[in-house]
Amino acid sequence: MLYHLFTYLDREFDFIGAGVFQYISFRAGMATLVSLLIAMIFGGRLIKVLQRKQVGESIRDLGLEGQLEKKGTPTMGGLIIILAILVPVLLFARLDNIYVQLMLVSTVWLGLIGFLDDYIKVFRKNKEGLAGRFKILGQIGLGLIVGLTLYFNDDVVVRQYIFSDGTTSAVNATRHYTDVHSMITTVPFRKNNELDYCNLFSFAGPLFQGWSCYLYIPFVILVITAVSNGANITDGIDGLAAGTSAIIGLTLAIFAWVSGNTIFADYLDIMFIPNSGELTIFCLAFVGACVGFLWYNTYPAQVFMGDTGSLAIGGIIAVLSLIVRKELLIPILCGIFLVENLSVMLQVSYFKYTKKKYGEGRRIFKMSPLHHHYQKLGYHESKIVGRFWIVGIMLAILTLATLKLR
C-alpha cells in the first residue's frame, strides 16, 4: 500500500523522499525490519493471550529427555509468523504484482488449514487434529491454484532473447528479445540449463507433446505437498523448522533478486523473469518473521508454531521456488526437509516389511523423524538444532553455487 501511495505522491506532487519507494532494496530492507519488530513485539503479547486461554501443547510421552517439561507450552505460534509476513508485504510490496498476490494467497490458505488443525487439537481435545486426507485436499487445492495461475496467467512470463539465426534462449542476452509465457525451468549443474515442461515427451510425437504441458500442474501439487509436509515433520524440536526455513528463505531472496534484475541475470547468464524481483520483499519479510519467531522459539521454547506455522512456511518455500523457476533445486535447498521426510518413510516402510516377513517389526532408526533419532542417542536438542542449521547453511551455499557451477 505504501508503494502505491508514495508513487502517487511522487508523480502528482513531487513529494520529497517519495521516490525511494521505487527501489526494491529499500522496501525489502524495511519489510525485514518491520517483520522482525512485529514478530518480537506481537509475539510476546500473543504468548500471554495463549497462556490465558490455556492453548497448550499436549505432549505424548515418547521417552525423550526433557519432553514432558514442555507440556502446556502455548502452540499456534505460527500466527506470529503469518502476521509478521502479511503486514510488511501489504505495506511495502506492489500489490498489483501477480507473484506477490500468489504468495499472499498461499500464506493465508495453508495458514488457515494449519490453524484448523491446531484448533481441533487444542479446543476440541482431539490429539489427531484435522484428518490427514483433509490436509492433503487443502494442499492439492493450493497446488491447483498455483499451477493453473502459473500455467494460464498472461503476466507470468520469461524473457526470451532472439538471435540472428532465429533461435531463442532465456540466457545469453542480445539486443533483441520478447517476453513470452513459457513453462521453462532451470536445470541445475548444466549448461544451456533450460527445461521446457511442454517438451518433455516431444520424442513421442506431437500428440504426447501437447499433453505433456499439463503434467506441470500435477508436478506443482507434488512439490507443494512434499515441501509443506516436510516442514511440518521437521517442526519437532525448538527452533529447528524456523531456523532452517530462515536460511532457505534468504537463499530464495537472492534468487528472486538476481532473476528479476536484468544486469545480474545477464552477468550470471541465468533466466530473467520480469517482475519477480518484487518477491525479494516477500522473501525477506519471511526471513524476518522466522528470525523474529526464534526470539521465543529457541530452546527452551516459550511457544510452538504448530501446524499453523509449519504448513504455511513449507508451502511458502515451495511456491517461491516454483515462481523463480528453481523447483528442481528443492532436493538440495530443502535437504533438511527431504531427509526428515525420508527418515519417516523408510522407518514406516521397513517396519511394515519386516513385520510381514519376520513376524515382528524392526526399525532403521531409534526413532523417526531423524532429529528424534539423535535425541535418543543422547544429543541435547540445542546441539541437534545447531548442527542441522550448519548443514542447512552448507546446502544453501551449494544451491547458490549453481548460479555459476555448470
Short mmCIF file of C-alpha atoms in Angstrom, two decimals:
data_model
loop_
_atom_site.label_atom_id
_atom_site.label_comp_id
_atom_site.label_asym_id
_atom_site.label_seq_id
_atom_site.Cartn_x
_atom_site.Cartn_y
_atom_site.Cartn_z
CA MET A 1 0.00 0.00 0.00
CA LEU A 2 2.79 2.43 0.86
CA TYR A 3 4.42 1.79 -2.53
CA HIS A 4 1.26 2.84 -4.36
CA LEU A 5 0.66 5.81 -2.03
CA PHE A 6 4.19 7.23 -2.35
CA THR A 7 4.30 6.56 -6.09
CA TYR A 8 1.16 8.70 -6.41
CA LEU A 9 2.61 11.44 -4.18
CA ASP A 10 5.85 11.42 -6.16
CA ARG A 11 4.07 11.59 -9.52
CA GLU A 12 1.42 14.16 -8.65
CA PHE A 13 3.11 16.37 -6.05
CA ASP A 14 6.84 15.63 -6.39
CA PHE A 15 6.76 14.71 -2.69
CA ILE A 16 10.26 14.87 -1.17
CA GLY A 17 11.67 11.40 -0.47
CA ALA A 18 8.76 9.52 -2.03
CA GLY A 19 10.94 8.27 -4.88
CA VAL A 20 12.85 5.99 -2.54
CA PHE A 21 9.88 3.61 -2.57
CA GLN A 22 10.69 2.81 -6.21
CA TYR A 23 13.74 0.87 -5.03
CA ILE A 24 13.17 -2.79 -4.18
CA SER A 25 16.25 -2.79 -1.97
CA PHE A 26 14.80 -0.07 0.29
CA ARG A 27 11.38 -1.69 0.53
CA ALA A 28 12.90 -5.13 1.16
CA GLY A 29 15.04 -3.74 3.98
CA MET A 30 12.06 -2.01 5.55
CA ALA A 31 9.94 -5.17 5.22
CA THR A 32 12.64 -7.16 7.03
CA LEU A 33 12.82 -4.66 9.87
CA VAL A 34 9.05 -4.42 10.28
CA SER A 35 8.59 -8.20 10.21
CA LEU A 36 11.24 -8.60 12.92
CA LEU A 37 9.59 -5.97 15.10
CA ILE A 38 6.11 -7.43 14.64
CA ALA A 39 7.30 -10.95 15.48
CA MET A 40 9.17 -9.80 18.58
CA ILE A 41 6.61 -7.32 19.90
CA PHE A 42 3.39 -9.07 18.90
CA GLY A 43 4.88 -12.45 19.74
CA GLY A 44 5.21 -11.68 23.45
CA ARG A 45 1.64 -10.43 23.65
CA LEU A 46 0.26 -13.40 21.74
CA ILE A 47 2.05 -15.81 24.09
CA LYS A 48 0.34 -14.16 27.09
CA VAL A 49 -3.05 -14.43 25.37
CA LEU A 50 -2.47 -18.09 24.53
CA GLN A 51 -1.42 -18.77 28.13
CA ARG A 52 -4.60 -17.13 29.44
CA LYS A 53 -6.67 -19.19 27.01
CA GLN A 54 -4.71 -22.28 28.10
CA VAL A 55 -3.81 -23.02 24.49
CA GLY A 56 -1.11 -25.50 25.50
CA GLU A 57 0.54 -28.31 23.60
CA SER A 58 -0.48 -31.80 24.68
CA ILE A 59 2.64 -33.95 24.75
CA ARG A 60 2.73 -37.69 24.13
CA ASP A 61 5.34 -39.47 26.22
CA LEU A 62 7.86 -40.76 23.64
CA GLY A 63 10.62 -41.29 26.15
CA LEU A 64 12.64 -38.24 25.03
CA GLU A 65 14.69 -36.31 27.54
CA GLY A 66 13.03 -33.06 28.64
CA GLN A 67 9.92 -33.79 26.61
CA LEU A 68 7.34 -33.76 29.39
CA GLU A 69 8.69 -30.43 30.66
CA LYS A 70 7.23 -28.84 27.51
CA LYS A 71 3.69 -29.86 28.37
CA GLY A 72 1.43 -26.82 28.39
CA THR A 73 3.75 -24.67 26.24
CA PRO A 74 1.49 -22.45 24.08
CA THR A 75 1.02 -23.54 20.48
CA MET A 76 -0.49 -21.78 17.42
CA GLY A 77 2.59 -19.54 17.41
CA GLY A 78 2.52 -19.74 13.63
CA LEU A 79 0.08 -16.82 13.86
CA ILE A 80 3.11 -14.70 14.78
CA ILE A 81 4.94 -15.76 11.61
CA ILE A 82 1.92 -15.25 9.35
CA LEU A 83 1.16 -11.78 10.73
CA ALA A 84 4.84 -10.78 10.53
CA ILE A 85 4.82 -11.76 6.84
CA LEU A 86 1.48 -10.31 5.75
CA VAL A 87 1.73 -6.85 7.33
CA PRO A 88 5.09 -5.75 5.83
CA VAL A 89 4.27 -7.31 2.45
CA LEU A 90 0.95 -5.46 2.33
CA LEU A 91 2.76 -2.26 3.31
CA PHE A 92 5.84 -2.37 1.08
CA ALA A 93 5.23 -4.69 -1.88
CA ARG A 94 3.47 -3.92 -5.15
CA LEU A 95 0.04 -5.43 -4.66
CA ASP A 96 -0.69 -5.44 -8.40
CA ASN A 97 2.14 -7.97 -8.91
CA ILE A 98 0.80 -11.44 -9.75
CA TYR A 99 3.63 -13.15 -7.89
CA VAL A 100 3.00 -11.18 -4.68
CA GLN A 101 -0.72 -11.95 -4.94
CA LEU A 102 0.05 -15.64 -5.35
CA MET A 103 2.31 -15.64 -2.28
CA LEU A 104 -0.30 -13.87 -0.16
CA VAL A 105 -2.94 -16.43 -1.15
CA SER A 106 -0.54 -19.32 -0.43
CA THR A 107 0.34 -17.96 3.02
CA VAL A 108 -3.27 -17.43 4.10
CA TRP A 109 -4.50 -20.70 2.52
CA LEU A 110 -2.08 -23.04 4.28
CA GLY A 111 -2.13 -20.92 7.43
CA LEU A 112 -5.89 -21.49 7.69
CA ILE A 113 -5.50 -25.25 7.17
CA GLY A 114 -2.83 -25.40 9.88
CA PHE A 115 -4.90 -23.20 12.20
CA LEU A 116 -7.90 -25.52 11.80
CA ASP A 117 -5.68 -28.50 12.68
CA ASP A 118 -4.34 -26.76 15.80
CA TYR A 119 -7.83 -25.59 16.79
CA ILE A 120 -9.18 -29.16 16.70
CA LYS A 121 -6.21 -30.40 18.78
CA VAL A 122 -6.41 -27.67 21.41
CA PHE A 123 -10.07 -26.73 21.78
CA ARG A 124 -11.75 -29.98 20.69
CA LYS A 125 -9.18 -32.02 22.66
CA ASN A 126 -8.59 -34.29 19.67
CA LYS A 127 -4.89 -35.17 19.58
CA GLU A 128 -5.15 -36.30 15.94
CA GLY A 129 -6.25 -32.87 14.77
CA LEU A 130 -7.54 -32.38 11.25
CA ALA A 131 -7.79 -35.67 9.36
CA GLY A 132 -4.81 -36.24 7.09
CA ARG A 133 -6.97 -36.53 3.97
CA PHE A 134 -8.35 -33.03 4.53
CA LYS A 135 -4.83 -31.62 4.89
CA ILE A 136 -3.86 -33.29 1.62
CA LEU A 137 -7.01 -31.97 -0.08
CA GLY A 138 -6.11 -28.47 1.11
CA GLN A 139 -2.58 -28.78 -0.24
CA ILE A 140 -3.90 -30.13 -3.55
CA GLY A 141 -6.31 -27.20 -3.71
CA LEU A 142 -3.45 -24.72 -3.30
CA GLY A 143 -1.42 -26.68 -5.86
CA LEU A 144 -4.25 -26.30 -8.37
CA ILE A 145 -4.49 -22.54 -7.73
CA VAL A 146 -0.73 -22.05 -8.09
CA GLY A 147 -0.33 -24.43 -11.03
CA LEU A 148 -3.25 -23.02 -13.03
CA THR A 149 -2.17 -19.43 -12.34
CA LEU A 150 1.44 -20.02 -13.43
CA TYR A 151 0.24 -22.01 -16.45
CA PHE A 152 -2.50 -19.72 -17.75
CA ASN A 153 -1.89 -16.19 -16.42
CA ASP A 154 -0.50 -13.88 -19.11
CA ASP A 155 1.54 -11.90 -16.58
CA VAL A 156 3.71 -14.95 -15.86
CA VAL A 157 6.45 -14.54 -18.46
CA VAL A 158 10.15 -15.08 -19.03
CA ARG A 159 12.40 -13.10 -21.32
CA GLN A 160 13.48 -14.88 -24.49
CA TYR A 161 16.42 -13.43 -26.41
CA ILE A 162 16.29 -13.68 -30.19
CA PHE A 163 19.48 -14.47 -32.10
CA SER A 164 20.30 -13.74 -35.73
CA ASP A 165 19.59 -17.32 -36.82
CA GLY A 166 16.06 -17.11 -35.40
CA THR A 167 16.69 -19.25 -32.31
CA THR A 168 15.72 -18.09 -28.84
CA SER A 169 17.17 -18.56 -25.37
CA ALA A 170 16.34 -17.44 -21.85
CA VAL A 171 20.03 -16.57 -21.31
CA ASN A 172 22.92 -15.09 -23.31
CA ALA A 173 21.37 -11.66 -23.82
CA THR A 174 21.26 -9.95 -27.22
CA ARG A 175 19.68 -6.65 -28.14
CA HIS A 176 16.52 -8.36 -29.37
CA TYR A 177 14.14 -10.04 -27.00
CA THR A 178 10.50 -10.77 -26.29
CA ASP A 179 8.68 -11.61 -23.06
CA VAL A 180 6.77 -14.84 -23.55
CA HIS A 181 4.52 -17.07 -21.47
CA SER A 182 6.56 -20.24 -21.18
CA MET A 183 6.78 -23.32 -18.95
CA ILE A 184 10.57 -23.44 -18.84
CA THR A 185 12.58 -24.00 -15.71
CA THR A 186 16.21 -24.20 -14.62
CA VAL A 187 18.14 -27.47 -14.59
CA PRO A 188 20.98 -27.22 -12.02
CA PHE A 189 24.63 -28.03 -12.80
CA ARG A 190 24.05 -27.95 -16.57
CA LYS A 191 24.99 -25.52 -19.35
CA ASN A 192 22.14 -24.20 -21.51
CA ASN A 193 20.10 -25.24 -18.50
CA GLU A 194 16.55 -24.69 -19.73
CA LEU A 195 13.93 -27.40 -19.47
CA ASP A 196 10.53 -26.86 -21.07
CA TYR A 197 7.81 -28.95 -19.44
CA CYS A 198 5.91 -28.84 -22.73
CA ASN A 199 8.79 -30.64 -24.49
CA LEU A 200 9.25 -33.47 -22.00
CA PHE A 201 7.67 -36.01 -24.36
CA SER A 202 8.46 -34.36 -27.69
CA PHE A 203 10.24 -37.57 -28.74
CA ALA A 204 6.88 -39.41 -28.63
CA GLY A 205 5.23 -37.22 -31.26
CA PRO A 206 3.01 -34.10 -31.33
CA LEU A 207 0.08 -35.76 -29.52
CA PHE A 208 2.10 -36.54 -26.38
CA GLN A 209 3.99 -33.25 -26.63
CA GLY A 210 0.72 -31.32 -26.35
CA TRP A 211 -0.37 -33.27 -23.27
CA SER A 212 2.99 -33.04 -21.52
CA CYS A 213 2.36 -29.38 -20.72
CA TYR A 214 -0.46 -30.40 -18.39
CA LEU A 215 1.92 -32.54 -16.34
CA TYR A 216 3.19 -29.25 -14.92
CA ILE A 217 0.11 -28.85 -12.71
CA PRO A 218 0.37 -32.29 -11.01
CA PHE A 219 4.08 -31.58 -10.53
CA VAL A 220 3.23 -28.28 -8.78
CA ILE A 221 0.81 -30.14 -6.49
CA LEU A 222 3.51 -32.71 -5.68
CA VAL A 223 6.10 -30.03 -4.85
CA ILE A 224 3.76 -28.05 -2.59
CA THR A 225 2.51 -31.14 -0.76
CA ALA A 226 6.00 -32.60 -0.27
CA VAL A 227 7.69 -29.42 0.99
CA SER A 228 4.75 -28.41 3.18
CA ASN A 229 4.68 -31.83 4.86
CA GLY A 230 8.48 -31.81 5.10
CA ALA A 231 8.41 -28.57 7.07
CA ASN A 232 5.61 -29.96 9.23
CA ILE A 233 7.65 -33.07 10.10
CA THR A 234 10.80 -31.01 10.75
CA ASP A 235 8.96 -28.93 13.35
CA GLY A 236 9.72 -31.32 16.19
CA ILE A 237 12.25 -29.60 18.43
CA ASP A 238 12.76 -25.99 19.49
CA GLY A 239 13.94 -23.69 16.71
CA LEU A 240 14.61 -26.33 14.07
CA ALA A 241 11.91 -25.57 11.50
CA ALA A 242 12.02 -21.77 11.93
CA GLY A 243 15.82 -21.54 11.69
CA THR A 244 16.07 -23.90 8.72
CA SER A 245 13.28 -22.00 6.93
CA ALA A 246 15.02 -18.66 7.50
CA ILE A 247 18.16 -20.00 5.78
CA ILE A 248 16.10 -21.29 2.85
CA GLY A 249 14.14 -18.01 2.64
CA LEU A 250 17.32 -15.94 2.45
CA THR A 251 18.60 -18.15 -0.38
CA LEU A 252 15.34 -17.72 -2.29
CA ALA A 253 15.54 -13.95 -1.74
CA ILE A 254 18.88 -13.93 -3.57
CA PHE A 255 17.40 -16.00 -6.41
CA ALA A 256 14.42 -13.65 -6.67
CA TRP A 257 16.71 -10.61 -6.68
CA VAL A 258 19.05 -11.80 -9.43
CA SER A 259 16.27 -13.37 -11.52
CA GLY A 260 14.32 -10.10 -11.51
CA ASN A 261 17.29 -7.86 -12.33
CA THR A 262 18.43 -7.66 -15.97
CA ILE A 263 22.02 -6.73 -15.06
CA PHE A 264 22.55 -9.63 -12.63
CA ALA A 265 20.67 -12.07 -14.86
CA ASP A 266 22.88 -11.10 -17.80
CA TYR A 267 26.09 -11.29 -15.74
CA LEU A 268 25.21 -14.67 -14.22
CA ASP A 269 23.87 -15.96 -17.54
CA ILE A 270 20.56 -17.02 -15.99
CA MET A 271 16.90 -16.72 -16.85
CA PHE A 272 15.42 -13.22 -16.45
CA ILE A 273 11.89 -13.33 -15.01
CA PRO A 274 10.22 -9.89 -15.34
CA ASN A 275 8.61 -8.58 -12.13
CA SER A 276 9.97 -11.42 -9.99
CA GLY A 277 12.32 -9.04 -8.18
CA GLU A 278 9.31 -7.90 -6.15
CA LEU A 279 9.42 -11.29 -4.42
CA THR A 280 12.62 -10.16 -2.68
CA ILE A 281 10.37 -8.12 -0.39
CA PHE A 282 8.24 -11.14 0.43
CA CYS A 283 11.27 -13.40 0.95
CA LEU A 284 12.95 -11.03 3.37
CA ALA A 285 9.70 -10.44 5.26
CA PHE A 286 9.53 -14.24 5.55
CA VAL A 287 13.11 -14.38 6.84
CA GLY A 288 12.42 -11.59 9.33
CA ALA A 289 9.29 -13.38 10.56
CA CYS A 290 11.17 -16.68 11.10
CA VAL A 291 14.11 -15.00 12.86
CA GLY A 292 11.77 -12.90 14.99
CA PHE A 293 9.83 -16.03 15.93
CA LEU A 294 13.11 -17.64 17.04
CA TRP A 295 13.26 -14.99 19.78
CA TYR A 296 10.59 -17.04 21.54
CA ASN A 297 11.07 -20.44 19.92
CA THR A 298 14.74 -21.23 20.63
CA TYR A 299 15.43 -23.66 23.47
CA PRO A 300 13.63 -23.65 25.84
CA ALA A 301 10.71 -22.61 23.65
CA GLN A 302 8.11 -20.22 25.05
CA VAL A 303 5.79 -21.01 22.14
CA PHE A 304 5.46 -23.62 19.38
CA MET A 305 4.50 -22.68 15.84
CA GLY A 306 2.12 -25.63 15.48
CA ASP A 307 0.70 -26.66 12.13
CA THR A 308 -0.45 -23.05 11.68
CA GLY A 309 3.16 -22.12 11.06
CA SER A 310 4.81 -25.29 9.77
CA LEU A 311 2.35 -25.99 6.95
CA ALA A 312 2.45 -22.33 5.91
CA ILE A 313 6.23 -21.96 5.81
CA GLY A 314 6.63 -25.18 3.81
CA GLY A 315 4.04 -24.04 1.28
CA ILE A 316 5.64 -20.61 1.04
CA ILE A 317 9.05 -22.13 0.25
CA ALA A 318 7.55 -24.44 -2.38
CA VAL A 319 5.61 -21.70 -4.19
CA LEU A 320 8.57 -19.30 -4.11
CA SER A 321 10.79 -21.98 -5.67
CA LEU A 322 8.24 -22.60 -8.42
CA ILE A 323 7.85 -18.91 -9.26
CA VAL A 324 11.60 -18.26 -9.60
CA ARG A 325 11.91 -21.49 -11.64
CA LYS A 326 14.21 -23.19 -9.13
CA GLU A 327 11.93 -26.08 -8.11
CA LEU A 328 14.45 -28.67 -9.32
CA LEU A 329 16.85 -27.34 -6.67
CA ILE A 330 14.44 -28.16 -3.83
CA PRO A 331 16.08 -31.54 -3.01
CA ILE A 332 19.31 -29.62 -2.31
CA LEU A 333 18.00 -26.38 -0.83
CA CYS A 334 15.38 -28.15 1.32
CA GLY A 335 17.66 -31.10 2.04
CA ILE A 336 16.82 -31.00 5.76
CA PHE A 337 13.09 -31.32 4.99
CA LEU A 338 13.82 -34.09 2.48
CA VAL A 339 15.92 -36.17 4.88
CA GLU A 340 13.36 -35.74 7.67
CA ASN A 341 10.60 -36.88 5.30
CA LEU A 342 12.63 -39.83 4.04
CA SER A 343 13.52 -40.96 7.55
CA VAL A 344 9.81 -41.33 8.36
CA MET A 345 9.02 -43.08 5.08
CA LEU A 346 11.93 -45.50 5.45
CA GLN A 347 11.13 -46.23 9.09
CA VAL A 348 7.47 -46.98 8.42
CA SER A 349 8.14 -48.99 5.24
CA TYR A 350 10.90 -51.08 6.81
CA PHE A 351 8.82 -51.73 9.93
CA LYS A 352 5.87 -52.97 7.84
CA TYR A 353 8.14 -55.06 5.60
CA THR A 354 9.94 -56.79 8.48
CA LYS A 355 6.71 -57.36 10.39
CA LYS A 356 5.25 -59.09 7.37
CA LYS A 357 8.41 -61.12 6.69
CA TYR A 358 9.64 -61.95 10.20
CA GLY A 359 6.50 -61.53 12.30
CA GLU A 360 7.91 -58.55 14.19
CA GLY A 361 8.62 -55.03 13.06
CA ARG A 362 12.21 -53.78 13.00
CA ARG A 363 13.48 -50.23 12.79
CA ILE A 364 16.27 -48.47 10.90
CA PHE A 365 16.41 -45.51 13.29
CA LYS A 366 15.90 -45.45 17.02
CA MET A 367 13.04 -43.09 16.30
CA SER A 368 11.78 -41.01 13.40
CA PRO A 369 11.86 -38.24 12.22
CA LEU A 370 15.64 -38.08 12.16
CA HIS A 371 16.03 -35.38 14.82
CA HIS A 372 14.36 -37.69 17.36
CA HIS A 373 16.88 -40.40 16.43
CA TYR A 374 19.68 -38.12 17.61
CA GLN A 375 17.74 -37.28 20.76
CA LYS A 376 17.53 -40.99 21.51
CA LEU A 377 21.31 -41.19 21.05
CA GLY A 378 21.67 -38.67 23.87
CA TYR A 379 22.33 -35.43 21.99
CA HIS A 380 20.83 -32.30 23.53
CA GLU A 381 18.26 -30.72 21.24
CA SER A 382 20.17 -27.43 21.12
CA LYS A 383 23.17 -29.26 19.66
CA ILE A 384 20.96 -31.09 17.16
CA VAL A 385 19.34 -27.85 16.02
CA GLY A 386 22.68 -26.07 15.73
CA ARG A 387 24.17 -28.84 13.60
CA PHE A 388 21.08 -29.04 11.41
CA TRP A 389 21.36 -25.27 10.84
CA ILE A 390 25.01 -25.68 9.83
CA VAL A 391 24.05 -28.38 7.33
CA GLY A 392 21.26 -26.11 6.09
CA ILE A 393 23.76 -23.29 5.50
CA MET A 394 26.05 -25.67 3.59
CA LEU A 395 23.14 -26.78 1.40
CA ALA A 396 22.16 -23.14 0.79
CA ILE A 397 25.71 -22.31 -0.34
CA LEU A 398 25.72 -25.31 -2.67
CA THR A 399 22.36 -24.19 -4.07
CA LEU A 400 23.67 -20.67 -4.73
CA ALA A 401 26.77 -22.14 -6.37
CA THR A 402 24.54 -23.49 -9.14
CA LEU A 403 24.29 -19.93 -10.42
CA LYS A 404 27.77 -20.36 -11.90
CA LEU A 405 28.67 -24.02 -11.33
CA ARG A 406 27.60 -25.78 -14.53
#
